[in-house]
PDB file of C-alpha atoms in Angstrom:
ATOM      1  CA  UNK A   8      34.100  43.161 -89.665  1.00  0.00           C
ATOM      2  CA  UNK A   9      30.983  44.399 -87.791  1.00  0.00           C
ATOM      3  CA  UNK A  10      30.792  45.668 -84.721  1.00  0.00           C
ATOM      4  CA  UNK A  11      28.661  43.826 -82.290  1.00  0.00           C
ATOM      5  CA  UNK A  12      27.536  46.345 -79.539  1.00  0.00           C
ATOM      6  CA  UNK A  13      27.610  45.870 -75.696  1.00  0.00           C
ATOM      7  CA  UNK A  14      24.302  44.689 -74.821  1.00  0.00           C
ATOM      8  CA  UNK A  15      24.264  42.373 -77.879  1.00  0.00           C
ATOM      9  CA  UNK A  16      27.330  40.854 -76.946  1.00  0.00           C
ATOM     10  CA  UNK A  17      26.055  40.466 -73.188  1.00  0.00           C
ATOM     11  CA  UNK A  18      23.120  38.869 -74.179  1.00  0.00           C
ATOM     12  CA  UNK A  19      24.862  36.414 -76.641  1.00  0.00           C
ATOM     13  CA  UNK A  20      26.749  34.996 -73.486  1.00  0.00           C
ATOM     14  CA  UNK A  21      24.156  34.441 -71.497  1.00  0.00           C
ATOM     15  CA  UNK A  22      22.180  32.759 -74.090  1.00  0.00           C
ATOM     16  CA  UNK A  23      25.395  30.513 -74.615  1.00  0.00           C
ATOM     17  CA  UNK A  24      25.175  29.272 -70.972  1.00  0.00           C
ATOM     18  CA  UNK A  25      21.464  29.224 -70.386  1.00  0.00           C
ATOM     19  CA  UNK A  26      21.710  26.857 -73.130  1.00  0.00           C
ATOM     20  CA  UNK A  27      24.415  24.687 -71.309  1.00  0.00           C
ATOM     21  CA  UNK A  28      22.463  24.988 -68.089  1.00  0.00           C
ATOM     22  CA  UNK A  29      19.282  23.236 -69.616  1.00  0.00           C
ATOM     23  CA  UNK A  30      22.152  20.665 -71.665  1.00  0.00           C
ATOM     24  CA  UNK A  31      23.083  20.049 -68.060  1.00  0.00           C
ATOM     25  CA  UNK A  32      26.956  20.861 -69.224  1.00  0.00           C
ATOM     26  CA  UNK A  33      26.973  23.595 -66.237  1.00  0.00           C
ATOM     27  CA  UNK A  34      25.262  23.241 -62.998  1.00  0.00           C
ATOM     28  CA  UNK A  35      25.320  27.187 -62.804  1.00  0.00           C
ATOM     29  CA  UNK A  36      26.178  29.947 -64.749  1.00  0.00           C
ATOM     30  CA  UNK A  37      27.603  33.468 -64.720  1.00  0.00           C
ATOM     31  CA  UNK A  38      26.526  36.516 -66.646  1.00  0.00           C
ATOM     32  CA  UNK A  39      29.513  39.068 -66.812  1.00  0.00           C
ATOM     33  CA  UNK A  40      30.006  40.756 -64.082  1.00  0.00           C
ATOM     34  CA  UNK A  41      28.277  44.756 -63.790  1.00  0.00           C
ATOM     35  CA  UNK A  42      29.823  47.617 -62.158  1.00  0.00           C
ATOM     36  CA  UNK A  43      26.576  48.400 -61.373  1.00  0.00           C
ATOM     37  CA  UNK A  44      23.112  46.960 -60.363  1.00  0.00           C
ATOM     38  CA  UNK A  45      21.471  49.195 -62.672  1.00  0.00           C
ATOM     39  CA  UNK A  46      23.541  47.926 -65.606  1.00  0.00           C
ATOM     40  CA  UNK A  47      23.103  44.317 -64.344  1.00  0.00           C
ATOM     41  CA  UNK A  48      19.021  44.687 -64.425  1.00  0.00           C
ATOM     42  CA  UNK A  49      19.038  46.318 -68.060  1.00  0.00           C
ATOM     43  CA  UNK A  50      19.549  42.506 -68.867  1.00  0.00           C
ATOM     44  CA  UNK A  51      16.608  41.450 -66.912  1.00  0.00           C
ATOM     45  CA  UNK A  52      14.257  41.145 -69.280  1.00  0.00           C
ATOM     46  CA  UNK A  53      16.607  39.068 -71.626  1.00  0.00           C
ATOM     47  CA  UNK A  54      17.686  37.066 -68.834  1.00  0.00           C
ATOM     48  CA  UNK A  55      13.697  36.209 -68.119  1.00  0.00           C
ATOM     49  CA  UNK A  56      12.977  35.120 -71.933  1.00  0.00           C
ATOM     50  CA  UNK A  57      16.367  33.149 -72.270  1.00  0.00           C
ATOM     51  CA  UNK A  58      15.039  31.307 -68.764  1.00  0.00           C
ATOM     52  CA  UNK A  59      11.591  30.409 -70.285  1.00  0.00           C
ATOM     53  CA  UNK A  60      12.999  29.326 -73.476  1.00  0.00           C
ATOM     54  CA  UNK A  61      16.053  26.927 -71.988  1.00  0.00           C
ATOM     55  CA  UNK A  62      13.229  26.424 -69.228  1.00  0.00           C
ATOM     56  CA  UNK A  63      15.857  27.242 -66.189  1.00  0.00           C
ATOM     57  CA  UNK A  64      15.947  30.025 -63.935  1.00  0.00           C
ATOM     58  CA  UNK A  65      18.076  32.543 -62.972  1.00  0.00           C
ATOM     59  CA  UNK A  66      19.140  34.640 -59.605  1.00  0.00           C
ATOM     60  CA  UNK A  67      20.136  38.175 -58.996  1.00  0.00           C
ATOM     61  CA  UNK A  68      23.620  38.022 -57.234  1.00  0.00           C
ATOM     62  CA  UNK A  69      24.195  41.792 -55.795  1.00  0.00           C
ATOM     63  CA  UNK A  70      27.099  40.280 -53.845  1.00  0.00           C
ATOM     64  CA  UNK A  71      28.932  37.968 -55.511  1.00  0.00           C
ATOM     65  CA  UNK A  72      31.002  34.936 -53.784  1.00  0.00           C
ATOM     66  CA  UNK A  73      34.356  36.051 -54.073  1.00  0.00           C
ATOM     67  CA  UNK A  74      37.037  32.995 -53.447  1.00  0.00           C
ATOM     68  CA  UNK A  75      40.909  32.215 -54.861  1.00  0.00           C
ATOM     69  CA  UNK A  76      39.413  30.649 -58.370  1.00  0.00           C
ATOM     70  CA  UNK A  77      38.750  33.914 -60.097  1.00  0.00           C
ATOM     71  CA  UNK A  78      40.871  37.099 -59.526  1.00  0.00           C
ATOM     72  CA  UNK A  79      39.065  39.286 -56.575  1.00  0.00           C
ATOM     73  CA  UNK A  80      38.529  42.461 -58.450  1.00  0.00           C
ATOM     74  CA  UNK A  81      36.754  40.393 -61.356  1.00  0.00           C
ATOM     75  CA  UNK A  82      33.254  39.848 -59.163  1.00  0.00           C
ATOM     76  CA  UNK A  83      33.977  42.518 -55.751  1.00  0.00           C
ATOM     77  CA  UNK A  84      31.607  44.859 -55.740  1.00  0.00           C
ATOM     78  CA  UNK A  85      29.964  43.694 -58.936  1.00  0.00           C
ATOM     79  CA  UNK A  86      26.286  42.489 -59.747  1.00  0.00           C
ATOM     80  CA  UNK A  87      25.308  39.406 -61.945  1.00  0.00           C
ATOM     81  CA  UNK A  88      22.988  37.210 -63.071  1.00  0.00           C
ATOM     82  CA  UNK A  89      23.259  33.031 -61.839  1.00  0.00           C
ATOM     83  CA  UNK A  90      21.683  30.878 -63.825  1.00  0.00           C
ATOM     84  CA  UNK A  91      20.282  27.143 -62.771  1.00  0.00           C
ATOM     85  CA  UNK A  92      18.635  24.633 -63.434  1.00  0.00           C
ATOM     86  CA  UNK A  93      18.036  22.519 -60.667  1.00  0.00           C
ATOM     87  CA  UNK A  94      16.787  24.582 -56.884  1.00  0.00           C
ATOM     88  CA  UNK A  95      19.394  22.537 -55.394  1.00  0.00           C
ATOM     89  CA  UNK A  96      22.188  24.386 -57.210  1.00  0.00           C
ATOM     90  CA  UNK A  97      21.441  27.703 -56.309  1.00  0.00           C
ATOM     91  CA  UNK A  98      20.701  26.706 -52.442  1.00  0.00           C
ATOM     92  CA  UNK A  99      23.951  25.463 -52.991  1.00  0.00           C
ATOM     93  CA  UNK A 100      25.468  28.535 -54.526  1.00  0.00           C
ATOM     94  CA  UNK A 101      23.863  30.365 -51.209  1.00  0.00           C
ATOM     95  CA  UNK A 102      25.149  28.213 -48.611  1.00  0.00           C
ATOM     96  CA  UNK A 103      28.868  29.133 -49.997  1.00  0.00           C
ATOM     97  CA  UNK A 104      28.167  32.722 -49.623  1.00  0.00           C
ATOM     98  CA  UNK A 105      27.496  32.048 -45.963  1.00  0.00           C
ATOM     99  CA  UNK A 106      29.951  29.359 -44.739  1.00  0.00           C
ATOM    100  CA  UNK A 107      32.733  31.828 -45.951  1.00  0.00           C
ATOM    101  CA  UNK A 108      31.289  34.635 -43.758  1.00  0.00           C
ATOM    102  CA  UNK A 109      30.768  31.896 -41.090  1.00  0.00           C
ATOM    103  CA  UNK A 110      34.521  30.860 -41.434  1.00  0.00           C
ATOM    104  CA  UNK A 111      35.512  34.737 -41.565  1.00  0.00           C
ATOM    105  CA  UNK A 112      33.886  35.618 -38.618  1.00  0.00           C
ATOM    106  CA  UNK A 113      35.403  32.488 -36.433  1.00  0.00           C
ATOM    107  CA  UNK A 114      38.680  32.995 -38.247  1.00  0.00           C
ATOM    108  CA  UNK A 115      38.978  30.216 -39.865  1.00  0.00           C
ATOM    109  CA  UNK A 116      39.400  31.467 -43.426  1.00  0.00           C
ATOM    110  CA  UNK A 117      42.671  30.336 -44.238  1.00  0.00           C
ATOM    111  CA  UNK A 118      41.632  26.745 -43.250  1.00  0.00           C
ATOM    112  CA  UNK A 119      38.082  26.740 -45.202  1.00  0.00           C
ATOM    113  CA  UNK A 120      39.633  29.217 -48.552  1.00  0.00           C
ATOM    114  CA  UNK A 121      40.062  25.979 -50.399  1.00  0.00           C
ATOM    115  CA  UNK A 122      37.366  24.262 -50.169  1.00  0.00           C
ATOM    116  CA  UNK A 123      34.896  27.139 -50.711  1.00  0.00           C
ATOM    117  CA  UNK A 124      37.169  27.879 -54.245  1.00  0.00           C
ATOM    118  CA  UNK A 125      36.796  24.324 -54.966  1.00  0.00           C
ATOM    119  CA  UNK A 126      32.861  23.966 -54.577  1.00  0.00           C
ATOM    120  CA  UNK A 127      32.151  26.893 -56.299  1.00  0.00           C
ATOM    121  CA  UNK A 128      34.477  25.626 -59.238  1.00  0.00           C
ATOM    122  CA  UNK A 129      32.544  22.130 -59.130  1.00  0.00           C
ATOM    123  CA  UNK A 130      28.914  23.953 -58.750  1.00  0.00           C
ATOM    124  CA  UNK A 131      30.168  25.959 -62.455  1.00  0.00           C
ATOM    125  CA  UNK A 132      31.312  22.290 -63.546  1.00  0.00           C
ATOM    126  CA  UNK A 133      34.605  22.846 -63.912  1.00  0.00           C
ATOM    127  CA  UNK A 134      36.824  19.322 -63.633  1.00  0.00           C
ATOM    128  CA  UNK A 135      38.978  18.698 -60.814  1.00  0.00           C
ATOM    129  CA  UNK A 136      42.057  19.953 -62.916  1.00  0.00           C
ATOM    130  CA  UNK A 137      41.167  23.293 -64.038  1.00  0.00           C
ATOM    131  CA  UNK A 138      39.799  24.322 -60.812  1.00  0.00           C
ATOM    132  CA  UNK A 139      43.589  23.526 -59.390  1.00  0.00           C
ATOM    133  CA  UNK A 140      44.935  25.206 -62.694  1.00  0.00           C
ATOM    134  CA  UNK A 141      42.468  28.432 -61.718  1.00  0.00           C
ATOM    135  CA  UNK A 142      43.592  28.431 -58.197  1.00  0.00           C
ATOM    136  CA  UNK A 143      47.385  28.310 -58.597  1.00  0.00           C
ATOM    137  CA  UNK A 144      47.573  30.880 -61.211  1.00  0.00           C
ATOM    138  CA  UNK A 145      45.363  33.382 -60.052  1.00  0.00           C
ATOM    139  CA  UNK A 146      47.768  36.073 -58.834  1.00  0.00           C
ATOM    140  CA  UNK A 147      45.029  38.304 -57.388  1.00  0.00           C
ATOM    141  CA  UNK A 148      43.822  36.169 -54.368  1.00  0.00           C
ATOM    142  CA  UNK A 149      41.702  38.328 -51.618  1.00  0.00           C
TER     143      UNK A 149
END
């Protein structure tokens, strides 16, 4: 079998979601997360044409919302690429980010955690059951 490079491979999954994005299948979308910005921005210019073809856009995340439905090491300290369709979304996506330092910083965390995990699972369209399924089995919480 061939070997499909890095990059290619990269580019092949953002292409795949970009694609569900405009389908309306996924409100927003993730790139794979980089270890570093510099990695993350190689795919700039890929992440531009896929945007004008699937007519979305996309956002540069250099600080990812971390919450219970993914393991924390997957996205801390990590840069990606969000991609949307709708404005709305990605206002959405940003007012997450900064209700959970809100709730941190009144210590109110443990009350909020869910909630936060649940909208971002329901702004990447994810039904009601696999968020729950991605929340009770991830054994790497923050």
């Amino acid at each position: 079998m061939k070997q499909i490079d890095e990059y290619s491979y990269q580019c092949g999954v953002m292409d795949c979601f970009s694609e569900m994005v405009k389908a309306g299948l996924k409100r927003i979308a993730l790139s794979h997360p980089s270890s570093t910005k510099e990695i993350r921005d190689q795919y700039i210019p890929f992440a531009e044409n896929i945007c004008v073809k699937y007519q979305i856009h996309y956002y540069l995340d250099d600080d990812p919302l971390i919450t219970d439905l993914f393991p924390a090491s997957m996205n801390q300290n990590t840069y990606n690429i969000i991609f949307y369709k709708d404005e709305n979304d990605i206002e959405e996506y940003r007012t997450l980010k900064k209700l959970k330092v809100k709730v941190i910083e009144n210590k109110e965390y443990e009350k909020y955690r869910y909630e936060i995990a649940y909208r971002f699972g329901k702004l990447l369209s994810y039904s009601d059951e696999t968020i729950q399924n991605y929340i009770q089995n991830n054994d790497e919480k923050e």
